[in-house]
XYZ file of C-alpha atoms in Angstrom:
186
model
C 53.976 74.417 -48.993
C 52.630 74.357 -46.339
C 48.083 73.335 -46.931
C 46.117 76.275 -45.309
C 42.335 75.348 -42.854
C 39.708 77.191 -41.133
C 37.577 76.446 -38.530
C 33.592 77.830 -38.009
C 30.685 77.607 -36.561
C 29.030 75.418 -38.607
C 25.761 76.118 -41.109
C 22.159 75.056 -40.450
C 22.819 72.859 -43.982
C 24.866 71.150 -42.941
C 23.645 70.032 -39.313
C 20.147 69.093 -40.428
C 21.552 67.464 -42.389
C 21.765 64.063 -39.384
C 18.754 63.508 -36.940
C 20.390 64.264 -34.187
C 19.214 64.808 -30.063
C 17.964 69.103 -30.407
C 21.068 71.116 -28.514
C 23.074 68.370 -26.962
C 25.951 69.292 -29.875
C 27.812 71.901 -30.551
C 28.605 71.969 -34.576
C 31.863 72.557 -35.644
C 33.148 72.562 -39.593
C 36.815 71.868 -40.773
C 37.452 73.130 -43.996
C 40.893 72.192 -45.952
C 41.527 71.291 -49.413
C 42.650 67.852 -50.202
C 42.210 65.649 -46.764
C 45.738 64.046 -46.121
C 45.985 61.214 -44.504
C 47.929 63.054 -41.841
C 45.568 65.436 -41.244
C 42.983 63.724 -39.755
C 45.491 60.655 -38.256
C 46.939 63.721 -36.117
C 43.375 64.961 -35.570
C 41.541 61.786 -34.401
C 44.725 60.751 -32.434
C 45.990 64.670 -30.666
C 41.556 64.287 -29.587
C 40.690 60.806 -28.485
C 41.736 58.179 -27.125
C 41.132 54.814 -27.829
C 38.454 53.388 -28.261
C 37.119 55.494 -32.277
C 34.782 53.926 -33.608
C 34.735 54.589 -38.046
C 31.350 53.618 -40.105
C 31.764 53.916 -42.689
C 28.409 53.429 -44.606
C 29.931 52.353 -48.178
C 33.346 50.458 -48.745
C 32.349 50.503 -52.977
C 35.787 51.056 -53.473
C 36.332 47.366 -53.700
C 40.460 48.157 -52.205
C 39.229 49.141 -48.984
C 37.095 45.899 -48.451
C 40.924 43.887 -48.873
C 42.567 45.998 -46.534
C 40.519 45.477 -43.621
C 40.093 42.157 -44.167
C 44.205 41.207 -45.153
C 45.192 42.781 -41.735
C 42.862 40.916 -39.614
C 41.136 43.947 -38.456
C 38.126 43.576 -37.077
C 34.831 44.850 -38.141
C 31.492 44.214 -38.407
C 30.061 45.026 -41.552
C 26.686 45.461 -41.584
C 23.986 45.647 -44.933
C 26.064 45.055 -48.543
C 28.806 47.250 -47.972
C 29.404 48.832 -44.570
C 31.430 48.223 -41.779
C 31.433 49.880 -38.504
C 35.376 49.613 -36.219
C 35.999 49.755 -33.076
C 40.368 50.899 -33.738
C 42.186 50.495 -30.310
C 45.277 50.705 -31.115
C 47.595 53.658 -33.346
C 48.621 51.236 -36.461
C 45.080 51.128 -37.335
C 44.028 53.908 -36.695
C 46.445 55.093 -39.468
C 45.521 52.344 -42.046
C 41.529 53.517 -41.754
C 41.923 56.700 -41.756
C 43.751 56.174 -44.651
C 41.153 53.984 -46.697
C 38.573 57.731 -44.102
C 40.448 59.586 -46.588
C 40.476 57.902 -50.032
C 36.583 57.125 -49.507
C 36.190 61.582 -48.273
C 38.967 61.868 -51.432
C 35.750 59.945 -53.493
C 32.741 61.631 -52.527
C 31.880 58.573 -49.513
C 31.893 60.507 -46.066
C 32.632 58.282 -42.848
C 31.681 58.873 -39.587
C 33.813 59.538 -36.225
C 33.054 57.814 -33.110
C 34.094 58.810 -29.257
C 32.021 57.615 -25.797
C 32.155 56.084 -23.354
C 29.460 52.668 -23.563
C 29.756 52.547 -27.890
C 29.058 49.306 -29.521
C 29.268 48.726 -33.008
C 26.097 47.323 -33.363
C 24.236 51.167 -31.422
C 26.555 52.451 -34.448
C 23.906 51.407 -37.510
C 23.135 54.360 -39.535
C 19.958 54.657 -41.815
C 20.308 56.707 -44.486
C 16.762 58.063 -47.095
C 17.484 59.978 -50.161
C 14.640 62.867 -48.753
C 15.674 62.437 -45.011
C 18.454 62.643 -42.550
C 20.640 60.421 -41.744
C 20.482 59.302 -38.989
C 21.714 56.477 -35.960
C 17.939 55.122 -33.888
C 19.682 52.164 -31.875
C 21.840 54.509 -30.289
C 22.003 56.607 -27.543
C 23.132 59.367 -27.372
C 24.078 60.178 -24.222
C 27.169 58.010 -25.052
C 28.558 59.770 -27.386
C 30.985 62.342 -26.419
C 31.638 63.667 -30.400
C 30.947 63.007 -33.489
C 32.796 63.124 -36.505
C 31.574 63.488 -40.365
C 34.892 63.317 -42.261
C 34.309 64.188 -45.369
C 36.428 65.474 -49.066
C 36.643 68.766 -47.701
C 37.412 68.532 -44.144
C 35.385 67.751 -41.155
C 31.550 68.374 -40.013
C 32.851 68.117 -35.850
C 28.974 67.812 -33.491
C 30.160 67.359 -29.780
C 29.224 68.272 -26.574
C 32.925 68.144 -24.590
C 34.278 71.850 -23.144
C 37.669 70.397 -24.250
C 36.905 71.211 -28.011
C 32.853 73.260 -29.157
C 34.388 76.310 -30.384
C 36.506 77.018 -33.263
C 39.792 78.177 -31.416
C 39.534 74.666 -29.909
C 39.887 72.625 -32.185
C 42.717 74.693 -34.000
C 44.654 72.973 -30.384
C 44.404 69.637 -32.065
C 45.551 69.870 -35.655
C 48.982 70.141 -36.808
C 50.504 72.478 -36.033
C 52.698 71.276 -39.667
C 48.657 72.723 -41.216
C 48.386 76.639 -40.996
C 45.687 78.418 -39.786
C 43.279 80.452 -42.157
C 42.456 83.650 -39.681
C 40.652 85.666 -41.829
C 37.951 82.515 -42.518
C 37.975 80.994 -39.588
C 35.440 82.218 -36.712
C 38.701 82.408 -34.213
């Protein structure tokens, strides 16, 4: 059975989860039940060139940290269990997409950044239970696109004209998935 996905402009409640510069990014939600590695891997590979940065805010699942260490994936560790990984190869992208999906399906968010002049140290998130997530050091002028991966899909924040509308985003999703037009802003 082919999995369906929908694409919509994001609701304010999703946008307000992050402390981002006002009016800088358009926000689009891609919803898919039980996100899978091939969906995320194909999406990121189709959308971006290397390097791409993944922020694993909480690697509470020990096997993910073990994978990062065993495969000798260069990473920047922050906090007790957070990693920022600069991805510059297809092989590393596939491994980290697999880890990302595992985290997302267990209720943890992972953030993906693409832009010019980004570095690992700039992407350290600051979160408090009563405030939106912040990236205090990050110069958002360098960010082309920021993606929040969660258990029911993705939220894309972008100022890039290539994918700043629901219709444009569908061009980057694998044809193995079917667009639910009835629930999409197309």
